[in-house]
Structures are given as C-alpha cells and as structure tokens.
Amino acid sequence: MMRQQPYHHGDLRRALLTAATEAIAESGAAALSLRDLARRVGVSHAAPTHHFGDKTGLLTAIAAEGLDLLATQLAAAGGDILAAGQAYVRFAATHRAHFEVMFQPSLLHFDAPELTAARQRAGRALRDSLDDTRVPAGDRDNARLAAWSIVHGFATLWLSGALPHDADDDPAALAGPVIRLLFEPTPDQHT
C-alpha cells in the first residue's frame, strides 16, 4: 500500500492572501468564501481556516497587509502632503481589494494586534506627511482629517466609477489639483 506524500505548498499563507485579494477584486469581499479560496489555491477546504481561523480573520490579515503597504507608500512621499495624497490615491487604485476591506470595521477583527499595529504605522505615516510647510501649524488635527477625507473620498469615487475619466487616466495625477485646493490657496483667496 502506497502512502500519500503530504502536500507541500510553500508559503501557503501568502498564496491564500494573494488568491483572496484576486477574488475580492473580482467579486467583492461579501462574495469571498474560504471554500472557494481553498479551491483556487488547490488545497483542502480546511487550509484557510488553519491559517486565518475564519473569513473575518482572513479579511483582517488583508486589511493589515494593506495598511502596511499604504504606510510604506505614504512614507516614500517624504513629508510632502501633495505626494502623500497622490500616493494614497495610487495605492487605492492599485490595491483595490485591500482598500475595500481596510476601512470596514464590521468585516474585521478590529482589535487584532496585527491590525492595530498596521493602523498605527499608517496613521504615523499620514501624520508625518502633515509636517509639510503648506499645512497650517495651528490646526494639524483638522488638516489631517481634511486631507484624509479628500484623498479617501477621491479614491472611493474613482474606484466606484463615479468620476468621469478615460481608461488610461492616472487617478493620482487627477487627484493632484484637488489636493492642492486644500493646501495651496489660489491667488484670489489671499485677498
């Protein structure tokens, strides 16, 4: 009688996260199923449960990964509020599945340590971008909220197809003038 060799996938956690982001990009987070995810990766239906516990655990891991990716892109902007805003929009456009779940607490284990740490890193990167001299020093909290609201709103409108654009338009470039309106007043606003 031949014994079956144990199935070795390599980095199964990574493969499951990649397949999950692809599935979310195709059909949305609500349609994601662990059983379908296992089928996509070619493992037993118990494998995703072993790594993430449940669908909420999987979505929490995706959100934490997304927040870490966002923090890296915001930090690369080097403290420039315009570059950070464009990086935020670019992240949303290129990491649609992550963006879809990152800001939906009802889908996540919101107090999970990995998610809390990732939120803190992304928040720090966003705050660091407000060191830009164009940001009013006396009201940084409201400036942070305004900046985040603008770029998050722009990204959400872009992803939903609500903003008119051509297929080859760069959403980050289109967001630039909108972000500038907040932090670079036009000459007639100085009078």
PDB file of C-alpha atoms in Angstrom:
ATOM      1  CA  MET A   1       0.000   0.000   0.000  1.00  0.00           C
ATOM      2  CA  MET A   2       1.439   3.365  -1.020  1.00  0.00           C
ATOM      3  CA  ARG A   3       1.410   6.199   1.410  1.00  0.00           C
ATOM      4  CA  GLN A   4       0.466   9.591   0.028  1.00  0.00           C
ATOM      5  CA  GLN A   5       3.080  12.265   0.333  1.00  0.00           C
ATOM      6  CA  PRO A   6       1.961  15.250   2.414  1.00  0.00           C
ATOM      7  CA  TYR A   7       1.028  18.188   0.259  1.00  0.00           C
ATOM      8  CA  HIS A   8       3.570  20.967   0.498  1.00  0.00           C
ATOM      9  CA  HIS A   9       2.572  24.304  -0.890  1.00  0.00           C
ATOM     10  CA  GLY A  10       5.474  26.511   0.094  1.00  0.00           C
ATOM     11  CA  ASP A  11       4.179  29.782   1.505  1.00  0.00           C
ATOM     12  CA  LEU A  12       0.525  28.823   1.794  1.00  0.00           C
ATOM     13  CA  ARG A  13      -0.402  31.894   3.839  1.00  0.00           C
ATOM     14  CA  ARG A  14       0.952  34.169   1.088  1.00  0.00           C
ATOM     15  CA  ALA A  15      -0.793  32.129  -1.612  1.00  0.00           C
ATOM     16  CA  LEU A  16      -4.106  32.366   0.256  1.00  0.00           C
ATOM     17  CA  LEU A  17      -3.758  36.142   0.730  1.00  0.00           C
ATOM     18  CA  THR A  18      -2.940  36.627  -2.945  1.00  0.00           C
ATOM     19  CA  ALA A  19      -5.848  34.471  -4.083  1.00  0.00           C
ATOM     20  CA  ALA A  20      -8.175  36.273  -1.649  1.00  0.00           C
ATOM     21  CA  THR A  21      -7.228  39.722  -2.960  1.00  0.00           C
ATOM     22  CA  GLU A  22      -7.795  38.489  -6.510  1.00  0.00           C
ATOM     23  CA  ALA A  23     -11.213  37.089  -5.547  1.00  0.00           C
ATOM     24  CA  ILE A  24     -12.181  40.330  -3.779  1.00  0.00           C
ATOM     25  CA  ALA A  25     -11.101  42.374  -6.807  1.00  0.00           C
ATOM     26  CA  GLU A  26     -13.305  40.166  -8.995  1.00  0.00           C
ATOM     27  CA  SER A  27     -16.439  39.883  -6.864  1.00  0.00           C
ATOM     28  CA  GLY A  28     -16.083  41.921  -3.664  1.00  0.00           C
ATOM     29  CA  ALA A  29     -15.435  40.986  -0.055  1.00  0.00           C
ATOM     30  CA  ALA A  30     -19.010  39.836   0.563  1.00  0.00           C
ATOM     31  CA  ALA A  31     -18.706  37.093  -2.066  1.00  0.00           C
ATOM     32  CA  LEU A  32     -15.417  35.732  -0.708  1.00  0.00           C
ATOM     33  CA  SER A  33     -15.651  32.181   0.618  1.00  0.00           C
ATOM     34  CA  LEU A  34     -12.923  30.174   2.313  1.00  0.00           C
ATOM     35  CA  ARG A  35     -14.009  27.047   0.423  1.00  0.00           C
ATOM     36  CA  ASP A  36     -13.640  28.817  -2.942  1.00  0.00           C
ATOM     37  CA  LEU A  37     -10.332  30.267  -1.827  1.00  0.00           C
ATOM     38  CA  ALA A  38      -9.032  26.768  -0.988  1.00  0.00           C
ATOM     39  CA  ARG A  39     -10.167  25.547  -4.411  1.00  0.00           C
ATOM     40  CA  ARG A  40      -8.350  28.429  -6.136  1.00  0.00           C
ATOM     41  CA  VAL A  41      -5.114  27.626  -4.337  1.00  0.00           C
ATOM     42  CA  GLY A  42      -5.526  23.858  -4.699  1.00  0.00           C
ATOM     43  CA  VAL A  43      -5.568  22.924  -1.020  1.00  0.00           C
ATOM     44  CA  SER A  44      -8.064  21.306   1.315  1.00  0.00           C
ATOM     45  CA  HIS A  45     -11.014  23.397   2.401  1.00  0.00           C
ATOM     46  CA  ALA A  46      -9.600  23.345   5.952  1.00  0.00           C
ATOM     47  CA  ALA A  47      -6.318  25.049   4.963  1.00  0.00           C
ATOM     48  CA  PRO A  48      -7.596  28.659   5.038  1.00  0.00           C
ATOM     49  CA  THR A  49      -9.221  28.002   8.410  1.00  0.00           C
ATOM     50  CA  HIS A  50      -5.913  26.672   9.744  1.00  0.00           C
ATOM     51  CA  HIS A  51      -4.144  29.924   8.785  1.00  0.00           C
ATOM     52  CA  PHE A  52      -6.831  32.536   9.481  1.00  0.00           C
ATOM     53  CA  GLY A  53      -9.493  30.934  11.648  1.00  0.00           C
ATOM     54  CA  ASP A  54     -12.423  32.306   9.681  1.00  0.00           C
ATOM     55  CA  LYS A  55     -13.309  34.696   6.902  1.00  0.00           C
ATOM     56  CA  THR A  56     -13.058  37.645   9.307  1.00  0.00           C
ATOM     57  CA  GLY A  57      -9.535  36.560  10.225  1.00  0.00           C
ATOM     58  CA  LEU A  58      -8.598  36.410   6.549  1.00  0.00           C
ATOM     59  CA  LEU A  59     -10.050  39.862   5.875  1.00  0.00           C
ATOM     60  CA  THR A  60      -8.228  41.186   8.951  1.00  0.00           C
ATOM     61  CA  ALA A  61      -4.933  39.886   7.549  1.00  0.00           C
ATOM     62  CA  ILE A  62      -5.689  41.525   4.194  1.00  0.00           C
ATOM     63  CA  ALA A  63      -6.516  44.829   5.910  1.00  0.00           C
ATOM     64  CA  ALA A  64      -3.309  44.709   7.981  1.00  0.00           C
ATOM     65  CA  GLU A  65      -1.258  43.952   4.883  1.00  0.00           C
ATOM     66  CA  GLY A  66      -2.962  46.806   3.045  1.00  0.00           C
ATOM     67  CA  LEU A  67      -2.318  49.282   5.844  1.00  0.00           C
ATOM     68  CA  ASP A  68       1.347  48.286   5.888  1.00  0.00           C
ATOM     69  CA  LEU A  69       1.593  48.755   2.125  1.00  0.00           C
ATOM     70  CA  LEU A  70      -0.132  52.124   2.433  1.00  0.00           C
ATOM     71  CA  ALA A  71       2.222  53.195   5.235  1.00  0.00           C
ATOM     72  CA  THR A  72       5.211  52.342   3.045  1.00  0.00           C
ATOM     73  CA  GLN A  73       3.843  54.360   0.124  1.00  0.00           C
ATOM     74  CA  LEU A  74       2.968  57.333   2.334  1.00  0.00           C
ATOM     75  CA  ALA A  75       6.441  57.287   3.912  1.00  0.00           C
ATOM     76  CA  ALA A  76       8.019  57.277   0.449  1.00  0.00           C
ATOM     77  CA  ALA A  77       6.292  60.621  -0.187  1.00  0.00           C
ATOM     78  CA  GLY A  78       8.893  62.148   2.123  1.00  0.00           C
ATOM     79  CA  GLY A  79       6.697  64.511   4.124  1.00  0.00           C
ATOM     80  CA  ASP A  80       5.169  66.205   1.078  1.00  0.00           C
ATOM     81  CA  ILE A  81       1.393  66.461   1.557  1.00  0.00           C
ATOM     82  CA  LEU A  82       0.639  66.519  -2.171  1.00  0.00           C
ATOM     83  CA  ALA A  83       2.856  63.485  -2.875  1.00  0.00           C
ATOM     84  CA  ALA A  84       1.338  61.654   0.107  1.00  0.00           C
ATOM     85  CA  GLY A  85      -2.191  62.359  -1.112  1.00  0.00           C
ATOM     86  CA  GLN A  86      -1.335  61.119  -4.572  1.00  0.00           C
ATOM     87  CA  ALA A  87       0.333  58.040  -3.071  1.00  0.00           C
ATOM     88  CA  TYR A  88      -2.887  57.323  -1.153  1.00  0.00           C
ATOM     89  CA  VAL A  89      -4.993  57.510  -4.327  1.00  0.00           C
ATOM     90  CA  ARG A  90      -2.442  55.450  -6.274  1.00  0.00           C
ATOM     91  CA  PHE A  91      -2.498  52.812  -3.516  1.00  0.00           C
ATOM     92  CA  ALA A  92      -6.293  52.571  -3.673  1.00  0.00           C
ATOM     93  CA  ALA A  93      -6.233  52.223  -7.461  1.00  0.00           C
ATOM     94  CA  THR A  94      -3.541  49.532  -7.463  1.00  0.00           C
ATOM     95  CA  HIS A  95      -4.621  47.645  -4.317  1.00  0.00           C
ATOM     96  CA  ARG A  96      -8.369  47.723  -4.755  1.00  0.00           C
ATOM     97  CA  ALA A  97      -9.087  44.603  -2.674  1.00  0.00           C
ATOM     98  CA  HIS A  98      -7.023  45.809   0.267  1.00  0.00           C
ATOM     99  CA  PHE A  99      -8.644  49.233   0.102  1.00  0.00           C
ATOM    100  CA  GLU A 100     -12.115  47.668   0.030  1.00  0.00           C
ATOM    101  CA  VAL A 101     -11.648  45.943   3.379  1.00  0.00           C
ATOM    102  CA  MET A 102      -9.236  48.242   5.262  1.00  0.00           C
ATOM    103  CA  PHE A 103     -11.860  50.734   6.383  1.00  0.00           C
ATOM    104  CA  GLN A 104     -14.774  48.414   7.128  1.00  0.00           C
ATOM    105  CA  PRO A 105     -14.565  47.512  10.825  1.00  0.00           C
ATOM    106  CA  SER A 106     -17.651  45.282  10.567  1.00  0.00           C
ATOM    107  CA  LEU A 107     -15.655  42.900   8.332  1.00  0.00           C
ATOM    108  CA  LEU A 108     -12.632  42.699  10.631  1.00  0.00           C
ATOM    109  CA  HIS A 109     -11.368  41.580  13.997  1.00  0.00           C
ATOM    110  CA  PHE A 110     -10.871  45.285  14.616  1.00  0.00           C
ATOM    111  CA  ASP A 111      -8.824  44.908  17.809  1.00  0.00           C
ATOM    112  CA  ALA A 112      -6.469  42.235  16.421  1.00  0.00           C
ATOM    113  CA  PRO A 113      -2.879  43.135  17.349  1.00  0.00           C
ATOM    114  CA  GLU A 114      -1.580  42.900  13.765  1.00  0.00           C
ATOM    115  CA  LEU A 115      -4.334  45.238  12.557  1.00  0.00           C
ATOM    116  CA  THR A 116      -3.835  47.683  15.418  1.00  0.00           C
ATOM    117  CA  ALA A 117      -0.090  47.851  14.724  1.00  0.00           C
ATOM    118  CA  ALA A 118      -0.666  48.337  10.983  1.00  0.00           C
ATOM    119  CA  ARG A 119      -3.238  51.107  11.646  1.00  0.00           C
ATOM    120  CA  GLN A 120      -0.696  52.843  13.867  1.00  0.00           C
ATOM    121  CA  ARG A 121       2.029  52.640  11.201  1.00  0.00           C
ATOM    122  CA  ALA A 122      -0.292  54.028   8.525  1.00  0.00           C
ATOM    123  CA  GLY A 123      -1.532  56.759  10.886  1.00  0.00           C
ATOM    124  CA  ARG A 124       2.041  57.746  11.708  1.00  0.00           C
ATOM    125  CA  ALA A 125       2.920  57.931   8.007  1.00  0.00           C
ATOM    126  CA  LEU A 126      -0.140  60.104   7.369  1.00  0.00           C
ATOM    127  CA  ARG A 127       0.740  62.402  10.299  1.00  0.00           C
ATOM    128  CA  ASP A 128       4.325  62.682   9.061  1.00  0.00           C
ATOM    129  CA  SER A 129       3.065  63.919   5.706  1.00  0.00           C
ATOM    130  CA  LEU A 130       1.433  66.799   7.576  1.00  0.00           C
ATOM    131  CA  ASP A 131       4.867  68.161   8.510  1.00  0.00           C
ATOM    132  CA  ASP A 132       4.725  69.833   5.103  1.00  0.00           C
ATOM    133  CA  THR A 133       5.011  73.627   5.457  1.00  0.00           C
ATOM    134  CA  ARG A 134       1.806  74.096   3.438  1.00  0.00           C
ATOM    135  CA  VAL A 135      -0.207  72.567   6.289  1.00  0.00           C
ATOM    136  CA  PRO A 136      -1.377  75.162   8.858  1.00  0.00           C
ATOM    137  CA  ALA A 137       0.629  74.511  12.029  1.00  0.00           C
ATOM    138  CA  GLY A 138      -2.113  75.577  14.438  1.00  0.00           C
ATOM    139  CA  ASP A 139      -4.742  73.135  13.219  1.00  0.00           C
ATOM    140  CA  ARG A 140      -2.960  69.922  12.247  1.00  0.00           C
ATOM    141  CA  ASP A 141      -5.726  67.619  13.535  1.00  0.00           C
ATOM    142  CA  ASN A 142      -8.359  69.212  11.313  1.00  0.00           C
ATOM    143  CA  ALA A 143      -5.857  69.445   8.449  1.00  0.00           C
ATOM    144  CA  ARG A 144      -5.171  65.713   8.807  1.00  0.00           C
ATOM    145  CA  LEU A 145      -8.887  64.933   8.754  1.00  0.00           C
ATOM    146  CA  ALA A 146      -9.451  67.212   5.755  1.00  0.00           C
ATOM    147  CA  ALA A 147      -6.541  65.710   3.823  1.00  0.00           C
ATOM    148  CA  TRP A 148      -7.614  62.144   4.574  1.00  0.00           C
ATOM    149  CA  SER A 149     -11.239  62.947   3.699  1.00  0.00           C
ATOM    150  CA  ILE A 150     -10.261  64.416   0.352  1.00  0.00           C
ATOM    151  CA  VAL A 151      -7.953  61.624  -0.758  1.00  0.00           C
ATOM    152  CA  HIS A 152     -10.144  58.841   0.611  1.00  0.00           C
ATOM    153  CA  GLY A 153     -13.220  60.370  -0.986  1.00  0.00           C
ATOM    154  CA  PHE A 154     -11.439  60.853  -4.300  1.00  0.00           C
ATOM    155  CA  ALA A 155     -10.147  57.264  -4.238  1.00  0.00           C
ATOM    156  CA  THR A 156     -13.583  55.871  -3.360  1.00  0.00           C
ATOM    157  CA  LEU A 157     -15.265  57.882  -6.118  1.00  0.00           C
ATOM    158  CA  TRP A 158     -12.601  56.771  -8.594  1.00  0.00           C
ATOM    159  CA  LEU A 159     -12.964  53.093  -7.712  1.00  0.00           C
ATOM    160  CA  SER A 160     -16.744  53.208  -7.914  1.00  0.00           C
ATOM    161  CA  GLY A 161     -16.593  54.728 -11.391  1.00  0.00           C
ATOM    162  CA  ALA A 162     -18.390  57.885 -10.245  1.00  0.00           C
ATOM    163  CA  LEU A 163     -15.654  60.202 -11.535  1.00  0.00           C
ATOM    164  CA  PRO A 164     -15.620  60.666 -15.295  1.00  0.00           C
ATOM    165  CA  HIS A 165     -12.311  59.535 -16.748  1.00  0.00           C
ATOM    166  CA  ASP A 166     -10.675  57.740 -19.627  1.00  0.00           C
ATOM    167  CA  ALA A 167      -9.357  54.211 -19.166  1.00  0.00           C
ATOM    168  CA  ASP A 168      -5.733  55.332 -19.333  1.00  0.00           C
ATOM    169  CA  ASP A 169      -6.081  58.253 -16.885  1.00  0.00           C
ATOM    170  CA  ASP A 170      -3.808  58.248 -13.854  1.00  0.00           C
ATOM    171  CA  PRO A 171      -6.014  58.738 -10.775  1.00  0.00           C
ATOM    172  CA  ALA A 172      -3.111  60.071  -8.694  1.00  0.00           C
ATOM    173  CA  ALA A 173      -2.361  62.761 -11.283  1.00  0.00           C
ATOM    174  CA  LEU A 174      -6.034  63.705 -11.475  1.00  0.00           C
ATOM    175  CA  ALA A 175      -6.185  63.943  -7.678  1.00  0.00           C
ATOM    176  CA  GLY A 176      -3.270  66.397  -7.558  1.00  0.00           C
ATOM    177  CA  PRO A 177      -5.242  69.575  -8.365  1.00  0.00           C
ATOM    178  CA  VAL A 178      -7.987  68.541  -5.918  1.00  0.00           C
ATOM    179  CA  ILE A 179      -5.456  68.075  -3.107  1.00  0.00           C
ATOM    180  CA  ARG A 180      -3.774  71.379  -3.983  1.00  0.00           C
ATOM    181  CA  LEU A 181      -7.061  73.215  -3.434  1.00  0.00           C
ATOM    182  CA  LEU A 182      -6.850  72.353   0.257  1.00  0.00           C
ATOM    183  CA  PHE A 183      -3.250  73.322   0.916  1.00  0.00           C
ATOM    184  CA  GLU A 184      -2.288  75.766  -1.827  1.00  0.00           C
ATOM    185  CA  PRO A 185      -4.785  78.629  -1.923  1.00  0.00           C
ATOM    186  CA  THR A 186      -5.267  80.319  -5.248  1.00  0.00           C
ATOM    187  CA  PRO A 187      -4.101  83.953  -5.521  1.00  0.00           C
ATOM    188  CA  ASP A 188      -7.659  85.321  -5.252  1.00  0.00           C
ATOM    189  CA  GLN A 189      -8.099  83.536  -1.872  1.00  0.00           C
ATOM    190  CA  HIS A 190      -5.350  85.688  -0.323  1.00  0.00           C
ATOM    191  CA  THR A 191      -7.303  88.920  -0.702  1.00  0.00           C
TER     192      THR A 191
END
